[in-house]
Amino acid sequence: MLNIGIRESGDRLDLDPANIWAHAGPDIDGDIAAFEADPEHRAMPTYFLTFPSVKDPSWESRYPGRTTIDIAGLTTWSLFEPYAGSAWMRRGADYERLKDRLTEELLGQVFRFCPQLEGRIDHTELATPLSFNHFLGREKGDFMSLAHTPQRFALRGLGAHTHIPGLLLTGQDVASAGVSGAIMGGVVAASAALERDVLQDLATG
């Protein structure tokens, strides 16, 4: 994940607030497999580009003359595993070169879709799977959600109900991962709170 800061207002940068998913080609599974086979020499197979500050109608009044952009690339743990035993900010020159390469790759995708940003970026900060291990207590950099494994779906503590009376869980991982999972987590929690199937409300409008 590359976090980008620009010292200009979003309306002056001509940025569309829509998210961008970029894939190497139509064979997504094949592209991912090819990347995982040789991550040192292949570009990442897919990217997600988003413009958080442009989406926020209150941003300009709170942070005038500033714009934020995030771009994530799908990577593989094997690329970072050699540095797993190192400490944050002390991972060595090879790791820093890897970060530089990935930063340039991600910036290339930003300029591909937003060429008007070339020469206008003031700050970049790259978060790798090791960053998420360090700050989020993860094991293999899986910052988006719990891994979709049989063991994950067998966990009994991931429903809306908890052992604390009146405390319900919602959001990502209650039902599944990602944005859709977070939405369905809300449905599950609302159903638990109202003691009825809220999903039927969505079906009937």
Coordinates of N, CA and C in Angstrom, one line a residue:
M1 N 0.8 -1.2 0.0 CA 0.0 0.0 0.0 C 0.9 1.2 0.0
L2 N 0.7 2.1 -1.0 CA 1.5 3.3 -1.1 C 0.5 4.5 -0.7
N3 N 0.9 5.2 0.3 CA 0.1 6.4 0.7 C 0.8 7.6 0.1
I4 N 0.0 8.5 -0.5 CA 0.5 9.6 -1.3 C -0.1 10.9 -0.8
G5 N 0.7 11.9 -0.6 CA 0.2 13.2 -0.2 C 0.7 14.3 -1.2
I6 N -0.3 15.2 -1.5 CA 0.0 16.3 -2.4 C -0.4 17.6 -1.8
R7 N 0.4 18.6 -1.9 CA 0.1 20.0 -1.4 C -0.7 20.8 -2.4
E8 N -1.8 20.3 -2.8 CA -2.7 21.0 -3.7 C -4.1 20.5 -3.4
S9 N -5.1 21.3 -3.7 CA -6.5 20.9 -3.5 C -6.9 19.9 -4.6
G10 N -7.8 19.0 -4.2 CA -8.2 18.0 -5.1 C -8.9 18.5 -6.4
D11 N -9.6 19.6 -6.2 CA -10.3 20.2 -7.3 C -9.4 20.8 -8.4
R12 N -8.2 21.1 -8.0 CA -7.2 21.7 -8.9 C -6.4 20.6 -9.6
L13 N -6.6 19.3 -9.1 CA -5.8 18.2 -9.7 C -6.7 17.4 -10.7
D14 N -7.9 17.8 -10.8 CA -8.8 17.1 -11.8 C -8.8 15.6 -11.5
L15 N -9.2 15.3 -10.3 CA -9.2 13.8 -9.9 C -10.7 13.4 -9.8
D16 N -11.0 12.3 -10.4 CA -12.3 11.6 -10.3 C -12.3 10.8 -9.0
P17 N -13.3 10.9 -8.2 CA -13.3 10.2 -7.0 C -13.6 8.7 -7.1
A18 N -13.9 8.2 -8.3 CA -14.2 6.8 -8.5 C -12.9 6.0 -8.2
N19 N -13.1 4.8 -7.6 CA -12.0 3.9 -7.4 C -11.6 3.2 -8.8
I20 N -10.4 2.8 -8.9 CA -9.9 2.2 -10.1 C -9.3 0.8 -9.7
W21 N -9.8 -0.2 -10.4 CA -9.2 -1.6 -10.3 C -8.4 -1.8 -11.6
A22 N -7.2 -2.1 -11.5 CA -6.4 -2.3 -12.7 C -5.8 -3.7 -12.7
H23 N -6.1 -4.5 -13.8 CA -5.6 -5.9 -13.9 C -4.7 -6.0 -15.1
A24 N -3.7 -6.9 -15.0 CA -2.8 -7.1 -16.1 C -3.4 -7.6 -17.3
G25 N -4.5 -8.4 -17.2 CA -5.2 -8.9 -18.3 C -6.5 -9.7 -17.9
P26 N -7.2 -10.3 -18.8 CA -8.4 -11.0 -18.4 C -8.3 -12.2 -17.6
D27 N -7.1 -12.9 -17.7 CA -6.8 -14.1 -17.0 C -6.2 -13.8 -15.6
I28 N -7.1 -13.3 -14.7 CA -6.6 -12.9 -13.4 C -5.9 -14.0 -12.6
D29 N -6.5 -15.1 -12.6 CA -5.9 -16.3 -11.8 C -4.5 -16.6 -12.4
G30 N -4.4 -16.7 -13.8 CA -3.2 -17.0 -14.4 C -2.1 -15.9 -14.1
D31 N -2.5 -14.6 -14.1 CA -1.6 -13.6 -13.9 C -1.1 -13.6 -12.4
I32 N -2.0 -14.0 -11.5 CA -1.5 -14.1 -10.1 C -0.6 -15.2 -9.9
A33 N -0.9 -16.4 -10.6 CA 0.0 -17.5 -10.5 C 1.4 -17.2 -11.1
A34 N 1.4 -16.5 -12.2 CA 2.7 -16.2 -12.8 C 3.5 -15.2 -12.0
F35 N 2.8 -14.3 -11.3 CA 3.5 -13.4 -10.4 C 4.1 -14.1 -9.2
E36 N 3.3 -15.0 -8.6 CA 3.8 -15.7 -7.4 C 4.9 -16.6 -7.8
A37 N 5.0 -17.1 -9.0 CA 6.1 -17.9 -9.4 C 7.4 -17.2 -9.5
D38 N 7.4 -15.9 -9.8 CA 8.6 -15.1 -10.0 C 8.3 -13.6 -9.5
P39 N 8.1 -13.4 -8.3 CA 7.7 -12.0 -7.8 C 8.9 -11.0 -7.9
E40 N 10.1 -11.5 -8.0 CA 11.3 -10.6 -8.0 C 11.3 -9.9 -9.4
H41 N 10.8 -10.5 -10.4 CA 11.0 -10.0 -11.8 C 9.7 -9.7 -12.5
R42 N 8.6 -9.9 -11.9 CA 7.3 -9.6 -12.5 C 6.6 -8.4 -11.7
A43 N 5.8 -7.6 -12.5 CA 5.0 -6.6 -11.9 C 3.8 -7.2 -11.2
M44 N 3.3 -6.5 -10.2 CA 2.1 -7.1 -9.5 C 1.0 -7.2 -10.5
P45 N 0.2 -8.3 -10.2 CA -0.9 -8.6 -11.2 C -2.1 -7.7 -11.2
T46 N -2.3 -7.0 -10.0 CA -3.5 -6.2 -9.9 C -3.3 -5.0 -9.0
Y47 N -4.0 -3.9 -9.2 CA -3.8 -2.7 -8.4 C -5.2 -2.1 -8.0
F48 N -5.2 -1.4 -6.9 CA -6.4 -0.7 -6.5 C -6.1 0.7 -6.2
L49 N -6.6 1.6 -6.9 CA -6.3 3.1 -6.7 C -7.5 3.8 -6.2
T50 N -7.4 4.6 -5.1 CA -8.5 5.3 -4.6 C -8.1 6.7 -4.1
F51 N -9.0 7.6 -4.0 CA -8.8 9.0 -3.7 C -9.6 9.4 -2.5
P52 N -9.1 9.1 -1.3 CA -9.9 9.3 -0.1 C -10.4 10.7 0.2
S53 N -9.4 11.7 0.0 CA -9.8 13.1 0.3 C -10.7 13.7 -0.7
V54 N -10.7 13.2 -2.0 CA -11.6 13.7 -3.0 C -13.0 13.2 -2.7
K55 N -13.1 12.1 -2.1 CA -14.5 11.5 -1.8 C -15.1 12.3 -0.6
D56 N -14.3 12.9 0.2 CA -14.8 13.5 1.5 C -15.3 15.0 1.2
P57 N -16.6 15.3 1.3 CA -17.0 16.6 1.1 C -16.6 17.6 2.1
S58 N -16.1 17.2 3.3 CA -15.7 18.1 4.3 C -14.2 18.2 4.3
W59 N -13.5 17.5 3.5 CA -12.0 17.5 3.5 C -11.4 18.9 3.3
E60 N -11.8 19.6 2.3 CA -11.2 20.9 1.9 C -11.3 21.9 3.0
S61 N -12.5 21.9 3.8 CA -12.6 22.8 4.9 C -11.7 22.4 6.1
R62 N -11.4 21.2 6.2 CA -10.6 20.7 7.3 C -9.1 20.7 7.0
Y63 N -8.8 20.4 5.7 CA -7.4 20.3 5.3 C -7.2 21.0 4.0
P64 N -7.3 22.3 4.0 CA -7.3 23.1 2.7 C -5.9 22.9 2.0
G65 N -5.9 22.8 0.7 CA -4.7 22.7 -0.1 C -4.0 21.4 0.1
R66 N -4.7 20.3 0.5 CA -4.1 19.0 0.6 C -4.9 17.9 -0.1
T67 N -4.3 16.9 -0.6 CA -4.9 15.8 -1.3 C -4.2 14.5 -0.9
T68 N -5.0 13.5 -0.7 CA -4.4 12.1 -0.4 C -4.9 11.1 -1.4
I69 N -4.0 10.2 -1.7 CA -4.2 9.1 -2.7 C -3.6 7.9 -2.1
D70 N -4.3 6.7 -2.3 CA -3.8 5.4 -1.9 C -3.8 4.5 -3.1
I71 N -2.8 3.7 -3.2 CA -2.8 2.7 -4.2 C -2.2 1.4 -3.6
A72 N -2.9 0.3 -3.8 CA -2.5 -1.0 -3.3 C -2.2 -1.9 -4.4
G73 N -1.2 -2.7 -4.3 CA -0.9 -3.8 -5.2 C -0.9 -5.1 -4.6
L74 N -1.4 -6.1 -5.3 CA -1.5 -7.5 -4.8 C -0.1 -8.1 -4.9
T75 N 0.4 -8.5 -3.8 CA 1.8 -9.1 -3.7 C 1.8 -10.5 -3.1
T76 N 2.9 -11.0 -2.8 CA 3.0 -12.4 -2.2 C 3.9 -12.3 -1.0
W77 N 3.6 -13.1 0.0 CA 4.4 -13.2 1.2 C 5.8 -13.6 0.9
S78 N 6.1 -14.5 -0.1 CA 7.4 -15.0 -0.3 C 8.4 -13.9 -0.6
L79 N 7.9 -12.8 -1.1 CA 8.8 -11.7 -1.4 C 9.4 -11.0 -0.2
F80 N 8.6 -11.1 0.9 CA 9.0 -10.4 2.2 C 9.5 -11.3 3.3
E81 N 9.3 -12.6 3.1 CA 9.6 -13.6 4.1 C 11.1 -13.6 4.5
P82 N 12.0 -13.3 3.5 CA 13.4 -13.2 3.9 C 13.7 -12.2 5.0
Y83 N 12.9 -11.2 5.1 CA 13.1 -10.1 6.1 C 12.2 -10.2 7.3
A84 N 11.5 -11.3 7.4 CA 10.5 -11.4 8.5 C 11.1 -11.4 9.9
G85 N 12.4 -11.8 10.0 CA 13.0 -11.7 11.3 C 13.7 -10.4 11.7
S86 N 13.6 -9.4 10.8 CA 14.2 -8.1 11.1 C 13.2 -7.2 11.8
A87 N 13.8 -6.1 12.3 CA 13.0 -5.2 13.1 C 12.6 -4.0 12.3
W88 N 11.5 -3.4 12.6 CA 11.0 -2.2 11.9 C 12.1 -1.1 11.9
M89 N 12.2 -0.5 10.7 CA 13.2 0.6 10.5 C 14.6 0.1 10.5
R90 N 14.8 -1.3 10.6 CA 16.2 -1.8 10.6 C 16.2 -3.1 9.8
R91 N 15.6 -3.1 8.6 CA 15.5 -4.3 7.8 C 16.6 -4.4 6.8
G92 N 17.4 -3.4 6.6 CA 18.6 -3.6 5.8 C 18.4 -2.9 4.4
A93 N 19.6 -2.9 3.7 CA 19.6 -2.2 2.4 C 18.8 -2.9 1.3
D94 N 18.8 -4.2 1.3 CA 18.1 -5.0 0.3 C 16.6 -4.7 0.4
Y95 N 16.1 -4.7 1.6 CA 14.7 -4.4 1.9 C 14.3 -3.0 1.4
E96 N 15.2 -2.0 1.7 CA 14.9 -0.7 1.2 C 14.9 -0.6 -0.3
R97 N 15.8 -1.3 -0.9 CA 15.8 -1.4 -2.4 C 14.5 -2.0 -2.9
L98 N 14.0 -3.0 -2.2 CA 12.7 -3.6 -2.6 C 11.6 -2.6 -2.5
K99 N 11.6 -1.9 -1.4 CA 10.6 -0.8 -1.2 C 10.6 0.2 -2.3
D100 N 11.8 0.6 -2.6 CA 12.0 1.6 -3.7 C 11.4 1.1 -5.0
R101 N 11.7 -0.1 -5.3 CA 11.2 -0.7 -6.6 C 9.6 -0.8 -6.6
L102 N 9.1 -1.2 -5.5 CA 7.6 -1.3 -5.4 C 7.0 0.1 -5.4
T103 N 7.6 1.1 -4.8 CA 7.1 2.4 -4.8 C 7.1 3.0 -6.2
E104 N 8.1 2.8 -7.0 CA 8.2 3.2 -8.3 C 7.1 2.5 -9.2
E105 N 6.9 1.2 -8.9 CA 5.9 0.5 -9.7 C 4.5 1.0 -9.4
L106 N 4.2 1.3 -8.2 CA 2.9 1.8 -7.8 C 2.7 3.2 -8.3
L107 N 3.7 4.0 -8.3 CA 3.6 5.4 -8.8 C 3.4 5.3 -10.3
G108 N 4.0 4.4 -11.0 CA 3.8 4.2 -12.4 C 2.3 4.0 -12.7
Q109 N 1.6 3.2 -11.9 CA 0.2 3.0 -12.1 C -0.6 4.3 -11.8
V110 N -0.2 5.0 -10.8 CA -0.9 6.3 -10.5 C -0.7 7.2 -11.7
F111 N 0.4 7.4 -12.3 CA 0.7 8.3 -13.4 C 0.0 7.7 -14.7
R112 N -0.2 6.4 -14.8 CA -0.8 5.8 -15.9 C -2.3 6.3 -16.0
F113 N -2.9 6.4 -14.9 CA -4.3 6.8 -14.8 C -4.5 8.3 -14.6
C114 N -3.5 8.9 -14.0 CA -3.6 10.3 -13.6 C -2.3 11.0 -14.0
P115 N -2.0 11.1 -15.3 CA -0.8 11.7 -15.8 C -0.5 13.1 -15.3
Q116 N -1.6 13.8 -15.0 CA -1.5 15.2 -14.5 C -0.8 15.3 -13.2
L117 N -0.6 14.2 -12.5 CA 0.1 14.2 -11.2 C 1.6 14.1 -11.2
E118 N 2.1 13.9 -12.4 CA 3.6 13.8 -12.5 C 4.2 15.1 -12.1
G119 N 5.2 15.0 -11.2 CA 5.9 16.2 -10.7 C 5.2 17.0 -9.7
R120 N 4.0 16.5 -9.2 CA 3.2 17.2 -8.2 C 3.1 16.5 -6.9
I121 N 3.7 15.3 -6.8 CA 3.5 14.5 -5.6 C 4.6 15.0 -4.6
D122 N 4.2 15.2 -3.3 CA 5.0 15.8 -2.3 C 5.5 14.7 -1.3
H123 N 4.7 13.7 -1.1 CA 5.1 12.7 -0.1 C 4.6 11.3 -0.5
T124 N 5.4 10.3 -0.2 CA 5.0 8.9 -0.4 C 5.5 8.1 0.8
E125 N 4.7 7.1 1.2 CA 5.1 6.2 2.3 C 4.5 4.9 1.9
L126 N 5.4 3.9 1.8 CA 5.0 2.5 1.5 C 4.8 1.7 2.7
A127 N 3.7 1.0 2.7 CA 3.5 0.0 3.8 C 3.5 -1.4 3.1
T128 N 4.4 -2.3 3.6 CA 4.5 -3.6 3.1 C 3.8 -4.6 4.0
P129 N 3.7 -5.9 3.7 CA 3.2 -6.9 4.6 C 3.9 -6.9 5.9
L130 N 5.2 -6.6 6.0 CA 5.9 -6.5 7.2 C 5.5 -5.3 8.1
S131 N 5.0 -4.2 7.4 CA 4.5 -3.1 8.1 C 3.2 -3.5 8.9
F132 N 2.4 -4.3 8.2 CA 1.1 -4.7 8.8 C 1.4 -5.7 9.9
N133 N 2.4 -6.6 9.7 CA 2.8 -7.5 10.8 C 3.2 -6.7 12.1
H134 N 4.0 -5.6 11.9 CA 4.5 -4.8 13.0 C 3.4 -4.0 13.7
F135 N 2.5 -3.4 12.9 CA 1.6 -2.4 13.5 C 0.2 -3.1 13.8
L136 N -0.1 -4.2 13.1 CA -1.4 -4.8 13.3 C -1.3 -6.2 14.0
G137 N -0.1 -6.6 14.3 CA 0.1 -7.9 14.9 C -0.3 -9.1 14.0
R138 N -0.1 -8.9 12.7 CA -0.4 -10.0 11.7 C 0.8 -10.9 11.6
E139 N 0.7 -12.0 10.9 CA 1.8 -13.0 10.7 C 2.3 -13.0 9.3
K140 N 1.5 -12.7 8.3 CA 2.0 -12.8 6.9 C 1.4 -11.6 6.1
G141 N 1.2 -10.4 6.8 CA 0.9 -9.2 6.2 C -0.6 -9.1 5.6
D142 N -1.4 -10.0 6.1 CA -2.8 -10.0 5.6 C -3.7 -9.0 6.3
F143 N -3.5 -7.7 5.8 CA -4.2 -6.6 6.6 C -5.6 -6.4 6.3
M144 N -6.1 -7.0 5.2 CA -7.5 -6.7 4.8 C -8.5 -7.5 5.6
S145 N -8.2 -8.7 6.0 CA -9.1 -9.6 6.8 C -8.5 -10.8 7.2
L146 N -9.2 -11.6 7.9 CA -8.7 -13.0 8.2 C -8.6 -13.8 7.0
A147 N -7.7 -14.7 6.9 CA -7.5 -15.5 5.7 C -8.8 -16.4 5.5
H148 N -9.2 -16.6 4.3 CA -10.3 -17.4 3.9 C -10.0 -18.8 3.9
T149 N -9.8 -19.4 5.0 CA -9.5 -20.8 5.2 C -10.6 -21.6 5.9
P150 N -10.7 -22.9 5.8 CA -11.7 -23.6 6.5 C -11.7 -23.3 8.0
Q151 N -10.4 -23.2 8.5 CA -10.3 -22.9 10.0 C -11.0 -21.5 10.3
R152 N -10.9 -20.5 9.4 CA -11.5 -19.2 9.7 C -13.0 -19.4 9.8
F153 N -13.6 -20.1 8.9 CA -15.0 -20.2 8.9 C -15.6 -21.2 10.0
A154 N -14.7 -21.9 10.6 CA -15.1 -22.8 11.7 C -15.0 -22.1 13.0
L155 N -14.5 -20.8 13.1 CA -14.4 -20.1 14.3 C -15.8 -19.7 14.8
R156 N -16.1 -20.0 16.0 CA -17.5 -19.8 16.5 C -17.6 -18.4 17.1
G157 N -16.5 -17.7 17.3 CA -16.6 -16.4 17.9 C -16.7 -15.2 16.9
L158 N -17.0 -15.6 15.6 CA -17.0 -14.5 14.6 C -18.5 -14.2 14.2
G159 N -19.5 -14.6 14.9 CA -20.8 -14.2 14.6 C -21.1 -12.9 15.3
A160 N -22.4 -12.4 15.2 CA -22.7 -11.1 15.8 C -22.8 -11.2 17.3
H161 N -23.2 -12.4 17.8 CA -23.4 -12.5 19.3 C -22.1 -12.7 20.0
T162 N -22.0 -12.2 21.2 CA -20.8 -12.3 22.0 C -21.3 -12.9 23.4
H163 N -20.3 -13.2 24.2 CA -20.6 -13.7 25.6 C -21.0 -12.6 26.5
I164 N -20.9 -11.3 26.0 CA -21.3 -10.2 26.9 C -22.7 -9.8 26.5
P165 N -23.6 -9.8 27.4 CA -25.0 -9.4 27.1 C -25.1 -8.0 26.5
G166 N -25.8 -8.0 25.4 CA -26.1 -6.7 24.7 C -25.0 -6.2 23.8
L167 N -23.8 -6.9 23.8 CA -22.7 -6.5 22.9 C -22.8 -7.4 21.6
L168 N -22.9 -6.7 20.5 CA -23.0 -7.4 19.2 C -21.8 -7.0 18.4
L169 N -21.3 -7.9 17.5 CA -20.2 -7.5 16.6 C -20.8 -7.3 15.2
T170 N -20.1 -6.4 14.5 CA -20.5 -6.1 13.1 C -19.3 -5.8 12.3
G171 N -19.4 -5.5 11.0 CA -18.3 -5.2 10.2 C -17.6 -6.4 9.5
Q172 N -16.5 -6.1 9.0 CA -15.7 -7.1 8.3 C -15.4 -8.3 9.2
D173 N -15.4 -9.5 8.7 CA -15.0 -10.7 9.3 C -16.2 -11.3 10.1
V174 N -17.2 -10.6 10.5 CA -18.4 -11.2 11.1 C -19.0 -12.1 10.1
A175 N -19.1 -11.7 8.9 CA -19.7 -12.6 7.8 C -18.6 -13.1 6.8
S176 N -17.9 -12.1 6.3 CA -16.8 -12.4 5.3 C -15.9 -11.2 5.2
A177 N -15.0 -11.3 4.2 CA -13.9 -10.3 4.1 C -14.3 -9.1 3.2
G178 N -13.6 -8.0 3.2 CA -13.7 -7.0 2.3 C -15.0 -6.1 2.5
V179 N -15.2 -5.2 1.5 CA -16.4 -4.3 1.6 C -17.7 -5.1 1.6
S180 N -17.9 -6.1 0.8 CA -19.1 -6.8 0.8 C -19.3 -7.5 2.1
G181 N -18.2 -8.1 2.6 CA -18.2 -8.7 3.9 C -18.6 -7.8 5.1
A182 N -18.1 -6.5 5.0 CA -18.5 -5.5 6.0 C -20.0 -5.2 5.9
I183 N -20.5 -5.1 4.7 CA -21.9 -4.8 4.5 C -22.8 -5.9 5.1
M184 N -22.4 -7.2 4.8 CA -23.2 -8.3 5.3 C -23.0 -8.4 6.8
G185 N -21.8 -8.0 7.3 CA -21.7 -8.0 8.8 C -22.7 -7.1 9.4
G186 N -23.0 -6.0 8.8 CA -24.0 -5.1 9.3 C -25.4 -5.7 9.3
V187 N -25.7 -6.4 8.2 CA -26.9 -7.1 8.1 C -27.1 -8.2 9.2
V188 N -26.0 -8.9 9.4 CA -26.0 -10.0 10.4 C -26.2 -9.4 11.8
A189 N -25.5 -8.3 12.1 CA -25.7 -7.6 13.4 C -27.1 -7.0 13.6
A190 N -27.6 -6.4 12.5 CA -29.0 -5.8 12.6 C -30.0 -6.9 12.8
S191 N -29.8 -8.1 12.1 CA -30.7 -9.2 12.3 C -30.7 -9.7 13.8
A192 N -29.5 -9.7 14.3 CA -29.3 -10.2 15.7 C -30.0 -9.2 16.7
A193 N -29.8 -7.9 16.4 CA -30.4 -6.9 17.3 C -31.9 -6.8 17.2
L194 N -32.4 -7.0 16.0 CA -33.9 -6.9 15.8 C -34.6 -8.3 15.9
E195 N -33.8 -9.3 16.0 CA -34.3 -10.7 16.2 C -35.2 -11.1 15.0
R196 N -34.8 -10.7 13.8 CA -35.5 -11.1 12.6 C -34.5 -11.0 11.4
D197 N -34.9 -11.5 10.3 CA -34.0 -11.6 9.1 C -34.1 -10.3 8.4
V198 N -33.1 -9.4 8.6 CA -33.1 -8.1 7.9 C -32.8 -8.2 6.5
L199 N -32.2 -9.3 6.0 CA -31.9 -9.6 4.7 C -33.1 -9.5 3.8
Q200 N -34.2 -9.9 4.4 CA -35.5 -9.9 3.6 C -35.9 -8.4 3.3
D201 N -35.5 -7.5 4.2 CA -35.8 -6.1 4.0 C -35.1 -5.6 2.7
L202 N -33.8 -6.0 2.6 CA -33.1 -5.6 1.4 C -33.6 -6.2 0.1
A203 N -34.1 -7.4 0.3 CA -34.7 -8.1 -0.9 C -36.0 -7.4 -1.4
T204 N -36.7 -6.9 -0.5 CA -38.0 -6.2 -0.8 C -37.9 -4.7 -1.0
G205 N -36.7 -4.2 -0.7 CA -36.5 -2.7 -0.9 C -37.1 -1.9 0.3

